[in-house]
Every structure is written in C-alpha cells, then in structure tokens.
Amino acid sequence: MADAAKKTGGKGWIGALLLSTLVAVGTGGALGVYLLSSVEKAVDQKVRDEQAKPVAVLNYAGELTLRPVGSVVTNLAEPPESWVRIESSVVFKPGTVQNPDATLAEIRADLLAYLRTLSMAQIEGASGLQHLREDLNERVALRTKGSVRELIVESLVVQ
C-alpha cells in the first residue's frame, strides 16, 4: 500500500509541475504580447510627436563664410593678475567684406581692447558669458557696418 501511495503521489507531483509550467508559459506569453503592444504604441506616439514638431528655421541659410579670428590673450582690468584667452570666428556673406584679412585684424584688435576693460565679475556665470557675447557682437557689427552677421565665441579661458 505504501508503494501505491508513492506512485500516485509521484504522478500528482508531475501533474502539478506540468500545470504550473503551463500557467507560467501562458502568463509569460500574455505579458509579452501586452508589453509588445504598449511599446509599439509608445513608439508610434513618439513618431507622431516628432512629425508634428515645426521645422526649425536655420539661422545660417545660403552662402556664408566662417573665418577664424584667432586667439586673443590679455589680462583683465580687475584683478590685474588674471588672464583671459578667447578664440572666435565670424560669419559673413562672401563679398560683403572688402578685405577679410584686414577686417579680421581690426576685429582682433577690438576684442583685445574690450577684454582689457572687463573685470572677472562681469564675465562670471552664464549671464556674464551671454552679455559678453552680445557686447562683442555689437562691437563687431559696428566695426564692419553690419556686414558680419555674428561673432561666434568658440572658447573662453580665464586664469
């Protein structure tokens, strides 16, 4: 009788294991189908959102030239032992600047003269950098009578 109980218990154990395996497979399949559909919906929504965004208008369209101004290294007005190095480029339409090399030399001299009047506090932080960019662009526009579209600050190092 003990042998009969062991054989019946073994078959019951195998049946329970088979039933739990089928439940796990069914649950995993259903979860996979659910996740697949939710990921597809999310991707479709993202694609629709990207297509609905307005097309960005480029600041620099057409024929433009980018010329490096070069490095300008000088000390600041306050504190006098601090130094600044700026590398920049200018953007302009070909033919609008009569002599680009001479104009770049004048711009470099203007940058040097302007940077010597600045203090460390004036160029600290994001707002200081933004004000510096605006001031430099204004000086370049005045120097070139508006033929240079923008002065791009490529790097600024203060020691």
mmCIF file of C-alpha atoms in Angstrom:
data_model
loop_
_atom_site.group_PDB
_atom_site.id
_atom_site.type_symbol
_atom_site.label_atom_id
_atom_site.label_comp_id
_atom_site.label_asym_id
_atom_site.label_seq_id
_atom_site.Cartn_x
_atom_site.Cartn_y
_atom_site.Cartn_z
ATOM 1 C CA MET A 1 0.000 0.000 0.000
ATOM 2 C CA ALA A 2 2.934 2.334 0.681
ATOM 3 C CA ASP A 3 4.229 1.656 -2.843
ATOM 4 C CA ALA A 4 0.823 2.547 -4.337
ATOM 5 C CA ALA A 5 0.754 5.823 -2.395
ATOM 6 C CA LYS A 6 4.270 6.733 -3.609
ATOM 7 C CA LYS A 7 3.351 6.075 -7.259
ATOM 8 C CA THR A 8 0.133 8.104 -7.030
ATOM 9 C CA GLY A 9 1.953 10.967 -5.242
ATOM 10 C CA GLY A 10 4.636 10.973 -7.950
ATOM 11 C CA LYS A 11 2.046 11.249 -10.714
ATOM 12 C CA GLY A 12 0.280 14.035 -8.807
ATOM 13 C CA TRP A 13 3.563 15.881 -8.380
ATOM 14 C CA ILE A 14 4.307 15.624 -12.101
ATOM 15 C CA GLY A 15 0.784 16.803 -12.919
ATOM 16 C CA ALA A 16 1.128 19.803 -10.585
ATOM 17 C CA LEU A 17 4.510 20.656 -12.094
ATOM 18 C CA LEU A 18 3.070 20.373 -15.620
ATOM 19 C CA LEU A 19 0.082 22.550 -14.669
ATOM 20 C CA SER A 20 2.288 25.267 -13.078
ATOM 21 C CA THR A 21 4.553 25.192 -16.175
ATOM 22 C CA LEU A 22 1.559 25.729 -18.455
ATOM 23 C CA VAL A 23 0.330 28.602 -16.270
ATOM 24 C CA ALA A 24 3.802 30.206 -16.326
ATOM 25 C CA VAL A 25 4.086 29.856 -20.111
ATOM 26 C CA GLY A 26 0.609 31.314 -20.601
ATOM 27 C CA THR A 27 1.298 34.213 -18.243
ATOM 28 C CA GLY A 28 4.665 34.952 -19.878
ATOM 29 C CA GLY A 29 3.134 34.877 -23.350
ATOM 30 C CA ALA A 30 0.293 37.192 -22.332
ATOM 31 C CA LEU A 31 2.746 39.601 -20.671
ATOM 32 C CA GLY A 32 4.949 39.559 -23.787
ATOM 33 C CA VAL A 33 2.005 40.380 -26.055
ATOM 34 C CA TYR A 34 0.899 43.185 -23.703
ATOM 35 C CA LEU A 35 4.391 44.713 -23.498
ATOM 36 C CA LEU A 36 4.890 44.437 -27.261
ATOM 37 C CA SER A 37 1.664 46.310 -27.963
ATOM 38 C CA SER A 38 2.417 49.003 -25.365
ATOM 39 C CA VAL A 39 5.936 49.546 -26.754
ATOM 40 C CA GLU A 40 4.553 49.789 -30.295
ATOM 41 C CA LYS A 41 2.009 52.364 -29.137
ATOM 42 C CA ALA A 42 4.722 54.397 -27.394
ATOM 43 C CA VAL A 43 6.977 54.331 -30.465
ATOM 44 C CA ASP A 44 4.091 55.317 -32.756
ATOM 45 C CA GLN A 45 3.185 58.204 -30.432
ATOM 46 C CA LYS A 46 6.785 59.411 -30.359
ATOM 47 C CA VAL A 47 6.993 59.300 -34.158
ATOM 48 C CA ARG A 48 3.746 61.278 -34.432
ATOM 49 C CA ASP A 49 5.042 63.837 -31.944
ATOM 50 C CA GLU A 50 8.306 64.220 -33.883
ATOM 51 C CA GLN A 51 6.425 64.707 -37.147
ATOM 52 C CA ALA A 52 4.110 67.262 -35.543
ATOM 53 C CA LYS A 53 7.006 69.460 -34.390
ATOM 54 C CA PRO A 54 7.535 72.559 -36.514
ATOM 55 C CA VAL A 55 10.555 72.558 -38.763
ATOM 56 C CA ALA A 56 13.386 74.545 -37.220
ATOM 57 C CA VAL A 57 14.448 77.556 -39.234
ATOM 58 C CA LEU A 58 18.189 77.664 -39.688
ATOM 59 C CA ASN A 59 19.980 80.819 -38.634
ATOM 60 C CA TYR A 60 22.552 80.379 -41.349
ATOM 61 C CA ALA A 61 20.976 79.603 -44.695
ATOM 62 C CA GLY A 62 22.527 80.324 -48.044
ATOM 63 C CA GLU A 63 26.116 81.074 -48.865
ATOM 64 C CA LEU A 64 28.015 82.060 -45.750
ATOM 65 C CA THR A 65 31.652 82.022 -44.807
ATOM 66 C CA LEU A 66 33.086 81.175 -41.407
ATOM 67 C CA ARG A 67 36.524 82.671 -40.805
ATOM 68 C CA PRO A 68 38.508 82.243 -37.576
ATOM 69 C CA VAL A 69 39.514 85.470 -35.893
ATOM 70 C CA GLY A 70 42.276 83.735 -33.972
ATOM 71 C CA SER A 71 43.346 83.749 -30.350
ATOM 72 C CA VAL A 72 43.332 86.865 -28.242
ATOM 73 C CA VAL A 73 45.209 86.694 -24.935
ATOM 74 C CA THR A 74 45.251 89.595 -22.496
ATOM 75 C CA ASN A 75 44.957 90.443 -18.830
ATOM 76 C CA LEU A 76 41.695 91.684 -17.315
ATOM 77 C CA ALA A 77 41.237 95.093 -15.719
ATOM 78 C CA GLU A 78 40.267 93.613 -12.367
ATOM 79 C CA PRO A 79 42.107 91.635 -10.870
ATOM 80 C CA PRO A 80 45.162 92.576 -12.923
ATOM 81 C CA GLU A 81 46.868 89.201 -12.400
ATOM 82 C CA SER A 82 44.040 87.317 -14.144
ATOM 83 C CA TRP A 83 44.337 86.490 -17.829
ATOM 84 C CA VAL A 84 41.753 85.689 -20.460
ATOM 85 C CA ARG A 85 42.084 83.844 -23.743
ATOM 86 C CA ILE A 86 39.295 83.912 -26.308
ATOM 87 C CA GLU A 87 39.082 82.131 -29.635
ATOM 88 C CA SER A 88 36.330 83.170 -32.009
ATOM 89 C CA SER A 89 35.111 83.125 -35.592
ATOM 90 C CA VAL A 90 32.987 85.446 -37.689
ATOM 91 C CA VAL A 91 30.151 84.587 -40.052
ATOM 92 C CA PHE A 92 29.575 86.725 -43.145
ATOM 93 C CA LYS A 93 28.389 86.513 -46.737
ATOM 94 C CA PRO A 94 31.162 86.266 -49.303
ATOM 95 C CA GLY A 95 31.732 89.609 -50.992
ATOM 96 C CA THR A 96 30.237 91.758 -48.242
ATOM 97 C CA VAL A 97 33.577 92.266 -46.513
ATOM 98 C CA GLN A 98 36.010 94.037 -48.852
ATOM 99 C CA ASN A 99 39.256 92.869 -47.264
ATOM 100 C CA PRO A 100 38.557 89.965 -44.877
ATOM 101 C CA ASP A 101 42.110 89.673 -43.545
ATOM 102 C CA ALA A 102 42.336 93.346 -42.591
ATOM 103 C CA THR A 103 38.825 93.235 -41.116
ATOM 104 C CA LEU A 104 39.747 90.198 -39.002
ATOM 105 C CA ALA A 105 42.841 92.032 -37.723
ATOM 106 C CA GLU A 106 40.669 95.024 -36.762
ATOM 107 C CA ILE A 107 38.180 92.716 -35.017
ATOM 108 C CA ARG A 108 41.030 91.044 -33.128
ATOM 109 C CA ALA A 109 42.305 94.464 -32.000
ATOM 110 C CA ASP A 110 38.784 95.437 -30.890
ATOM 111 C CA LEU A 111 38.460 92.216 -28.909
ATOM 112 C CA LEU A 112 41.782 92.872 -27.209
ATOM 113 C CA ALA A 113 40.844 96.434 -26.302
ATOM 114 C CA TYR A 114 37.425 95.409 -24.995
ATOM 115 C CA LEU A 115 38.675 92.452 -22.940
ATOM 116 C CA ARG A 116 41.204 94.719 -21.187
ATOM 117 C CA THR A 117 38.320 96.795 -19.788
ATOM 118 C CA LEU A 118 36.469 93.836 -18.227
ATOM 119 C CA SER A 119 36.588 92.583 -14.675
ATOM 120 C CA MET A 120 36.287 88.967 -13.587
ATOM 121 C CA ALA A 121 32.852 89.632 -12.091
ATOM 122 C CA GLN A 122 31.496 90.823 -15.451
ATOM 123 C CA ILE A 123 32.158 87.532 -17.237
ATOM 124 C CA GLU A 124 31.293 85.090 -14.464
ATOM 125 C CA GLY A 125 28.414 82.706 -14.953
ATOM 126 C CA ALA A 126 26.050 82.080 -17.825
ATOM 127 C CA SER A 127 24.614 85.586 -17.824
ATOM 128 C CA GLY A 128 28.093 87.081 -17.895
ATOM 129 C CA LEU A 129 29.008 84.973 -20.904
ATOM 130 C CA GLN A 130 25.763 85.951 -22.638
ATOM 131 C CA HIS A 131 26.441 89.657 -22.005
ATOM 132 C CA LEU A 132 29.989 89.232 -23.282
ATOM 133 C CA ARG A 133 28.722 87.596 -26.485
ATOM 134 C CA GLU A 134 26.178 90.369 -27.023
ATOM 135 C CA ASP A 135 28.742 93.105 -26.420
ATOM 136 C CA LEU A 136 31.270 91.509 -28.756
ATOM 137 C CA ASN A 137 28.659 91.032 -31.473
ATOM 138 C CA GLU A 138 27.651 94.675 -31.143
ATOM 139 C CA ARG A 139 31.268 95.824 -31.438
ATOM 140 C CA VAL A 140 31.847 93.630 -34.498
ATOM 141 C CA ALA A 141 28.647 94.904 -36.140
ATOM 142 C CA LEU A 142 29.770 98.492 -35.568
ATOM 143 C CA ARG A 143 33.285 97.799 -36.838
ATOM 144 C CA THR A 144 32.094 96.109 -40.048
ATOM 145 C CA LYS A 145 28.997 98.291 -40.575
ATOM 146 C CA GLY A 146 26.757 95.217 -40.307
ATOM 147 C CA SER A 147 28.458 93.092 -42.956
ATOM 148 C CA VAL A 148 29.490 90.445 -40.396
ATOM 149 C CA ARG A 149 26.430 88.528 -39.234
ATOM 150 C CA GLU A 150 27.812 87.156 -35.977
ATOM 151 C CA LEU A 151 30.904 86.626 -33.907
ATOM 152 C CA ILE A 152 30.945 83.104 -32.519
ATOM 153 C CA VAL A 153 32.885 82.575 -29.284
ATOM 154 C CA GLU A 154 34.477 79.157 -29.677
ATOM 155 C CA SER A 155 36.385 79.066 -26.418
ATOM 156 C CA LEU A 156 36.955 81.306 -23.430
ATOM 157 C CA VAL A 157 39.552 80.552 -20.772
ATOM 158 C CA VAL A 158 40.070 82.723 -17.709
ATOM 159 C CA GLN A 159 43.023 82.199 -15.365
#
